[in-house]
Short mmCIF file of C-alpha atoms in Angstrom, two decimals:
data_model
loop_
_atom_site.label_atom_id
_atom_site.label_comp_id
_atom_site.label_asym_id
_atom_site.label_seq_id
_atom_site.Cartn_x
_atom_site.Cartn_y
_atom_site.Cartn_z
CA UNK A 3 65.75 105.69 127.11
CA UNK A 4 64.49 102.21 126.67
CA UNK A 5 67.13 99.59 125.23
CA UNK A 6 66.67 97.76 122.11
CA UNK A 7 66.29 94.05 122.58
CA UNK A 8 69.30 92.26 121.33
CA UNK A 9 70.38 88.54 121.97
CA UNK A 10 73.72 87.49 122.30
CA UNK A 11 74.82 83.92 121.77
CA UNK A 12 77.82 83.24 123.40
CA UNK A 13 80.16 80.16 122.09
CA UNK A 14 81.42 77.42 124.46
CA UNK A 15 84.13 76.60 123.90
CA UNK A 16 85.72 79.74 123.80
CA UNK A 17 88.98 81.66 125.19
CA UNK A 18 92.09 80.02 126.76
CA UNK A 19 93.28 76.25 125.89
CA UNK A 20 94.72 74.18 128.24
CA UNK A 21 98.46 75.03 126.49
CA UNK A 22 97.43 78.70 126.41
CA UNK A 23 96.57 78.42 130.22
CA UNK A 24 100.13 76.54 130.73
CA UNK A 25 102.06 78.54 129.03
CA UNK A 26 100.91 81.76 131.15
CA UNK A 27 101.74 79.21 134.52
CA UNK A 28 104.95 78.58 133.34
CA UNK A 29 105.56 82.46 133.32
CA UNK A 30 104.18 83.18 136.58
CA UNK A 31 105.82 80.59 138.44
CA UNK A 32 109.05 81.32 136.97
CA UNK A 33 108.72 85.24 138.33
CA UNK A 34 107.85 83.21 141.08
CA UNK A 35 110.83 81.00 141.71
CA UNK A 36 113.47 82.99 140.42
CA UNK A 37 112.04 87.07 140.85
CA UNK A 38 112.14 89.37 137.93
CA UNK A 39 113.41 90.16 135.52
CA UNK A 40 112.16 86.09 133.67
CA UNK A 41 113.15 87.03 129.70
CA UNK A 42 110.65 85.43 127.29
CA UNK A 43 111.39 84.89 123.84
CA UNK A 44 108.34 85.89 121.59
CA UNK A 45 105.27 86.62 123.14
CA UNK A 46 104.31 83.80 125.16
CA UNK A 47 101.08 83.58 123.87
CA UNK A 48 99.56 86.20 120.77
CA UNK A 49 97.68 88.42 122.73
CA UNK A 50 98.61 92.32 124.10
CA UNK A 51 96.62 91.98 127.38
CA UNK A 52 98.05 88.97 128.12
CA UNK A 53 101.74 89.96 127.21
CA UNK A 54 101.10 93.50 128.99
CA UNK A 55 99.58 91.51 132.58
CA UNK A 56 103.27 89.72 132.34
CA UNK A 57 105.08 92.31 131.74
CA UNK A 58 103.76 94.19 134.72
CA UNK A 59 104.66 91.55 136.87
CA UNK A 60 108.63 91.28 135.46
CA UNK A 61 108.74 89.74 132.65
CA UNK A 62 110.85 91.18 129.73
CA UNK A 63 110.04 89.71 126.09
CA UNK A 64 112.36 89.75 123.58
CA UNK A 65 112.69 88.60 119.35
CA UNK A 66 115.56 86.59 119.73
CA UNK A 67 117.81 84.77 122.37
CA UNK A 68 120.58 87.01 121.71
CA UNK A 69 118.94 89.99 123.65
CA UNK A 70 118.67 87.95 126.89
CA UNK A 71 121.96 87.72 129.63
CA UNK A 72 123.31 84.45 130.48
CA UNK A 73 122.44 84.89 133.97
CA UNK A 74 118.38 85.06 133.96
CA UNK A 75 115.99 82.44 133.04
CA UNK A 76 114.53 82.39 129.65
CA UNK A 77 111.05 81.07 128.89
CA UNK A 78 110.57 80.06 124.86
CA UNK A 79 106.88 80.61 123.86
CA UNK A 80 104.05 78.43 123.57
CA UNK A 81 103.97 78.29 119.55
CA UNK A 82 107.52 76.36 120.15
CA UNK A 83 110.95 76.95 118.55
CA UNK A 84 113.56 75.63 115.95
CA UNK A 85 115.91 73.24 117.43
CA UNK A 86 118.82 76.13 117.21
CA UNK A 87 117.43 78.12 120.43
CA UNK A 88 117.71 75.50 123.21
CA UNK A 89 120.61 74.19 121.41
CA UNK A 90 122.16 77.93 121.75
CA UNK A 91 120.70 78.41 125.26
CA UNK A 92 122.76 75.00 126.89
CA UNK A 93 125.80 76.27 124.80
CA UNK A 94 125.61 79.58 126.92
CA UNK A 95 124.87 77.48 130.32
CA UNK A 96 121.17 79.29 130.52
CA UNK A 97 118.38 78.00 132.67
CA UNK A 98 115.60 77.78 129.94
CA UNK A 99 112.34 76.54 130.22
CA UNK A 100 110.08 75.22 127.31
CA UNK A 101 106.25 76.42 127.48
CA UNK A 102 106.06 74.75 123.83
CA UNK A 103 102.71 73.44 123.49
CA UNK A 104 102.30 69.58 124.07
CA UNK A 105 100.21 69.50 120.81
CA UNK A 106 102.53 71.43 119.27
CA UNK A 107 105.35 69.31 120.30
CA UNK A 108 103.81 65.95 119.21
CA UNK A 109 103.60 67.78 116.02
CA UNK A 110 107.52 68.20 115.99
CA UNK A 111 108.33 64.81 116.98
CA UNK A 112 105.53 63.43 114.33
CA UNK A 113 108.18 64.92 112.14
CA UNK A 114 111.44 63.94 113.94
CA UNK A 115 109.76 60.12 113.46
CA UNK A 116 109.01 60.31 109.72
CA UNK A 117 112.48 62.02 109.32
CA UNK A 118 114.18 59.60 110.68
CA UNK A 119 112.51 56.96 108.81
CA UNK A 120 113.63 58.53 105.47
CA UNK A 121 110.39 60.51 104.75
CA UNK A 122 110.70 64.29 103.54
CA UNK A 123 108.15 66.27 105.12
CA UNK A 124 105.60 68.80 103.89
CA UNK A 125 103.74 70.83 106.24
CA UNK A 126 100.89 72.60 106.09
CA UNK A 127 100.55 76.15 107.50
CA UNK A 128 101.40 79.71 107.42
CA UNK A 129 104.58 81.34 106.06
CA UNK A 130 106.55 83.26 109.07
CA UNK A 131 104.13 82.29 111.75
CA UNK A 132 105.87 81.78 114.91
CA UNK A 133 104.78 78.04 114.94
CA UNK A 134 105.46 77.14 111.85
CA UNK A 135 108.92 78.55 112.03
CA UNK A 136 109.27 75.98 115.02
CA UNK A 137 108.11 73.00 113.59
CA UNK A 138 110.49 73.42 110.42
CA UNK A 139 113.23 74.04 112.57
CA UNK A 140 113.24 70.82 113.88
CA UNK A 141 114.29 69.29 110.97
CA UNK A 142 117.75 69.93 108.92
CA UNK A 143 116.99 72.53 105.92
CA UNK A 144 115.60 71.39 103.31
CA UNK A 145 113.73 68.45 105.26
CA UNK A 146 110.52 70.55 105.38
CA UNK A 147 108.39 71.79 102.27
CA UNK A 148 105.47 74.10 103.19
CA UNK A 149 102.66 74.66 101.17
CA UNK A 150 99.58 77.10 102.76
CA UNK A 151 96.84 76.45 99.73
CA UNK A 152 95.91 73.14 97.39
CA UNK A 153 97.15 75.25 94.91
CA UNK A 154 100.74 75.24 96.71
CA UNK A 155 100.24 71.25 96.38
CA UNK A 156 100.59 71.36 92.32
CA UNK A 157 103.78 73.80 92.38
CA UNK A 158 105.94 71.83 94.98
CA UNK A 159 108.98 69.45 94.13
CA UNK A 160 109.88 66.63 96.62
CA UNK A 161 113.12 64.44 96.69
CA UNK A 162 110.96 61.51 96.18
CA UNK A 163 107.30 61.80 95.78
CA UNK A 164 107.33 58.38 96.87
CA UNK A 165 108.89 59.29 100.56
CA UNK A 166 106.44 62.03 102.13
CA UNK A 167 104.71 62.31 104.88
CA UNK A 168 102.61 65.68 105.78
CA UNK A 169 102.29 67.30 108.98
CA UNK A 170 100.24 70.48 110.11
CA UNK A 171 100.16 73.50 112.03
CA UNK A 172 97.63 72.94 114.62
CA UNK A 173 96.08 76.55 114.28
CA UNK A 174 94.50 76.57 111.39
CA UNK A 175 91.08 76.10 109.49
CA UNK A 176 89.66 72.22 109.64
CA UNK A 177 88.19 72.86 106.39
CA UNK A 178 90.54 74.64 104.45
CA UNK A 179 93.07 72.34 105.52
CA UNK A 180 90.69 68.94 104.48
CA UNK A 181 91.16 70.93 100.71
CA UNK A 182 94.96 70.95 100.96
CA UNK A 183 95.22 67.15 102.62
CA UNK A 184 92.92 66.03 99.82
CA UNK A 185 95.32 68.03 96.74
CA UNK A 186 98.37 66.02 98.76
CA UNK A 187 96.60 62.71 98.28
CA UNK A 188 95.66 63.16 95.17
CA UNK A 189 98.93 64.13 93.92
CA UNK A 190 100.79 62.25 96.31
CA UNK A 191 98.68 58.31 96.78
CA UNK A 192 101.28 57.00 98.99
CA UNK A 193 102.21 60.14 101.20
CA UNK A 194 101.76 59.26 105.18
CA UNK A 195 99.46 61.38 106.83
CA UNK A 196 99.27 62.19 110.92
CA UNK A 197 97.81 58.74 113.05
CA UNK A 198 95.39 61.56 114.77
CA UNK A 199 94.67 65.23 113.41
CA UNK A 200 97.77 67.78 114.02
CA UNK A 201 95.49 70.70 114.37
CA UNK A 202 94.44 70.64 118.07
CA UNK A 203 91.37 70.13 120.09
CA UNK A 204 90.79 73.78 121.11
CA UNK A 205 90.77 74.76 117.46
CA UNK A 206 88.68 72.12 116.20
CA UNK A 207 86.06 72.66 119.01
CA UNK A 208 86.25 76.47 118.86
CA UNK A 209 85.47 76.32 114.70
CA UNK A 210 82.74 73.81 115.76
CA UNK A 211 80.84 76.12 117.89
CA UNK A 212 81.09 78.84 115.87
CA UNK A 213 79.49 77.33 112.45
CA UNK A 214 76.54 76.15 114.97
CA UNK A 215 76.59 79.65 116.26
CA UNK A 216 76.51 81.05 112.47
CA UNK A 217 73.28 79.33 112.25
CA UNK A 218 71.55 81.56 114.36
CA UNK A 219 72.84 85.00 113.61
CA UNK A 220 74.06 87.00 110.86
CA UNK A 221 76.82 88.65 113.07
CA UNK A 222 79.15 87.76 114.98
CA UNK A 223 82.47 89.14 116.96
CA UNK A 224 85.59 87.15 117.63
CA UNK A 225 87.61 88.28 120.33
CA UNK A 226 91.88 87.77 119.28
CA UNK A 227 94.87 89.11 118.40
CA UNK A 228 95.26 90.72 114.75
CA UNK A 229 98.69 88.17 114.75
CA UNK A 230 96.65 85.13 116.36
CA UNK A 231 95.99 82.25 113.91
CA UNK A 232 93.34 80.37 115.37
CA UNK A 233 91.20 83.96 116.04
CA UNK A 234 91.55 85.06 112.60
CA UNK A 235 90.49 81.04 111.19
CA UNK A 236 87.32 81.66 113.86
CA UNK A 237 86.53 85.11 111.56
CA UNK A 238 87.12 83.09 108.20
CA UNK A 239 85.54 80.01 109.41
CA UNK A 240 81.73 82.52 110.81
CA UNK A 241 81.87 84.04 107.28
CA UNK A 242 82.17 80.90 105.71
CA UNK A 243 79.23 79.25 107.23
CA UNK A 244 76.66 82.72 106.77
CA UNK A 245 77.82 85.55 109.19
CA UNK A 246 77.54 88.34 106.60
CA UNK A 247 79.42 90.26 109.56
CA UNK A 248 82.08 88.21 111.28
CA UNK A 249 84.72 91.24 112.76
CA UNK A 250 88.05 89.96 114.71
CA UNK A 251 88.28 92.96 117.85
CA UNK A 252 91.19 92.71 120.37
CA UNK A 253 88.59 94.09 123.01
CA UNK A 254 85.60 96.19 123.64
CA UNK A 255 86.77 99.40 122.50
CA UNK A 256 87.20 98.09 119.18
CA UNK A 257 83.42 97.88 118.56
CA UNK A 258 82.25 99.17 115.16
CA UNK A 259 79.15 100.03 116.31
CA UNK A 260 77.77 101.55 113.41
CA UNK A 261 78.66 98.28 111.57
CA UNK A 262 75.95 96.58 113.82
CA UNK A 263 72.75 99.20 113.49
CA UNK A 264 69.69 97.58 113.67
CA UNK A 265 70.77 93.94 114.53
CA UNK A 266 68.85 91.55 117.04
CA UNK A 267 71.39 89.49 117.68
CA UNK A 268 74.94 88.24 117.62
CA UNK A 269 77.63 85.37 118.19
CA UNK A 270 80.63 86.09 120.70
CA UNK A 271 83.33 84.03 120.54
CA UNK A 272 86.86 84.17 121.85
CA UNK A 273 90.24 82.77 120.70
CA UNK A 274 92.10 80.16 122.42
CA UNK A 275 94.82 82.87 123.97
CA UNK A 276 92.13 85.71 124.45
CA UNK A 277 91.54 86.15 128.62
CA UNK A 278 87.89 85.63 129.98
CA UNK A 279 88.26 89.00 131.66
CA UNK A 280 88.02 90.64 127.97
CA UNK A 281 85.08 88.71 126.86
CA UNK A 282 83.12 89.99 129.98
CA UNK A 283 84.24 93.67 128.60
CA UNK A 284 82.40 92.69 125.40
CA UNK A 285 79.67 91.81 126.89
CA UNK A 286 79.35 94.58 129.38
CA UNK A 287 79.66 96.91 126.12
CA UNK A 288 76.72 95.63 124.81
CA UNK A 289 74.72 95.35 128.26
CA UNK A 290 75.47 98.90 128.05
CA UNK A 291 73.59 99.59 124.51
CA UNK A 292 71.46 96.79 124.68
CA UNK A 293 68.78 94.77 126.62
CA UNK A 294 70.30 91.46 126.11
CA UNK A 295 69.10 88.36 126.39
CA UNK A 296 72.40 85.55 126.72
CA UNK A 297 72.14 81.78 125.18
CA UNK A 298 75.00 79.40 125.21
CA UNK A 299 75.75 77.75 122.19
CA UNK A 300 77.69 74.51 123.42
CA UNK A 301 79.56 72.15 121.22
CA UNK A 302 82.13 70.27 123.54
CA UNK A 303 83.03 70.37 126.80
CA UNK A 304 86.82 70.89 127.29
CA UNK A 305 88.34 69.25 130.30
CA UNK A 306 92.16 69.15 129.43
CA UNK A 307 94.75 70.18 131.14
CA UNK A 308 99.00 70.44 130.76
CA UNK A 309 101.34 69.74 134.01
CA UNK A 310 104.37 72.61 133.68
CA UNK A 311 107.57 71.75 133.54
CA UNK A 312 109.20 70.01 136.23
CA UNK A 313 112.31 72.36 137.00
CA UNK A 314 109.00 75.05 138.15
CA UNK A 315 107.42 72.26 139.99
CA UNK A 316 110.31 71.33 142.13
CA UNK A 317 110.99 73.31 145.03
CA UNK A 318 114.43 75.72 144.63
#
């Protein structure tokens, strides 16, 4: 049976940051130095492959500190964590490493900094997201006022509108985000923004090479986690610019294929904690179907990369 043609155009950058690709290290090389069973608190990073590959190896993942012994080391997830958990983990003598983001941890010292200068903060993300809870923990209650939409920006009541300063969660939409920044200054003239962008590179450059992607096809596939923030802002962010099919899939199998009858061609992209080894399943699916013809859409060439902690670095 001959093949219909079909291009795909694949986005670089795509798949694992350089915190995404840390935070994994920090796991291995803890099994590594110290054997199984490593506890992690949250999933390290939000996807199941990932989290499964670990857990294979010895690493048991928990909700909360409370579930882990005093005696094995516990690893706290890339999206970071309120000040509380380390705090509790020195009171109970554990060895604890940090695989907290470094963009996500300029984020919480952006706020530590404004805090300390008198400022209340108001951040900008998503309610309950692992992240967010994090960031607002590093601050006493009450310090941090989140708002997700512009229209949050008119219903919210600061200590002093004349003392903010806003901070964000470095997941989410550049767009949708410029619309809540631009309610805050409006309603806000003299609140302090961040000296560079809080939402990271890898998001910013991902979103990038999707809209140029969107240009050229009318469907695309992002491959993330249904509980990943920056793959579901990728989905948002291909509809926005003119994918009249933009479909977040964990992995091959998840393939509507009927959804895609008759097309000729469409975007792949990944998010930034989705593994290269399920992208090539994508693509093998539709090698499979299809005749395909691959293009590279490139927007930015990522070159960054995050030492781990010293305590893994250091011989035992």
């Amino acid at each position: 049976m001959t093949k219909s043609p079909l291009t795909l155009y694949l986005a670089a950058p795509r798949g694992f940051c350089a915190g995404v690709d840390r935070a994994i290290k920090i796991v291995e090389m803890a099994l590594e130095k110290w054997g199984a069973p490593v506890y992690v608190r949250h999933e390290i990073v939000h996807n199941k492959y990932v989290v499964d590959a670990l857990r294979d190896q010895g690493a048991v993942f928990v909700e909360e500190l409370e579930e882990c012994p005093d005696d094995r080391p516990v690893i706290f997830s890339a999206h970071g964590v309120p000040k509380s958990v380390p705090a509790a983990a020195q009171h109970r003598e554990m060895v604890y490493v940090d695989a907290t983001c470094p963009l996500v941890s300029k984020v919480h010292i952006e706020a530590e900094r404004h805090h300390a200068n008198g400022l209340q903060m108001v951040m900008i993300g998503h309610e309950g997201h692992p992240e967010t809870v994090g960031t607002m923990g590093q601050l006493p209650e009450g310090e941090v006022i989140l708002v997700e939409t512009a229209e949050d920006v008119a219903t919210i009541t600061p200590r002093d509108p004349s003392k903010l300063a806003f901070i964000t969660q470095t997941t989410l939409s550049v767009d949708d985000t410029a619309s809540v920044v631009a309610a805050l200054n409006e309603r806000f003239p003299t609140i302090i923004g961040p000296h560079k962008e809080d939402i990271c590179y890898a998001t910013t450059n991902r979103q990038e090479a999707v809209k140029a992607m969107a240009a050229r096809t009318k469907a695309m596939l992002v491959i993330g986690a249904p509980n990943s923030s920056n793959s579901k802002r990728l989905v948002e962010v291909g509809a926005k610019a003119g994918c009249s099919y933009a479909q977040l899939v964990q992995r091959a199998a998840d393939i509507d294929w009927r959804a895609l009858e008759g097309i000729e061609s469409i975007g792949i992209t990944a998010g930034a904690s989705a593994p290269e080894v399920l992208i090539n399943e994508v693509i093998d699916a539709f090698k499979s179907r299809y005749d395909v013809t691959e293009e590279i859409v490139e927007t930015a060439v990522e070159n960054v990369e995050f030492k781990v902690p010293r305590v893994l670095r250091e011989t035992a």
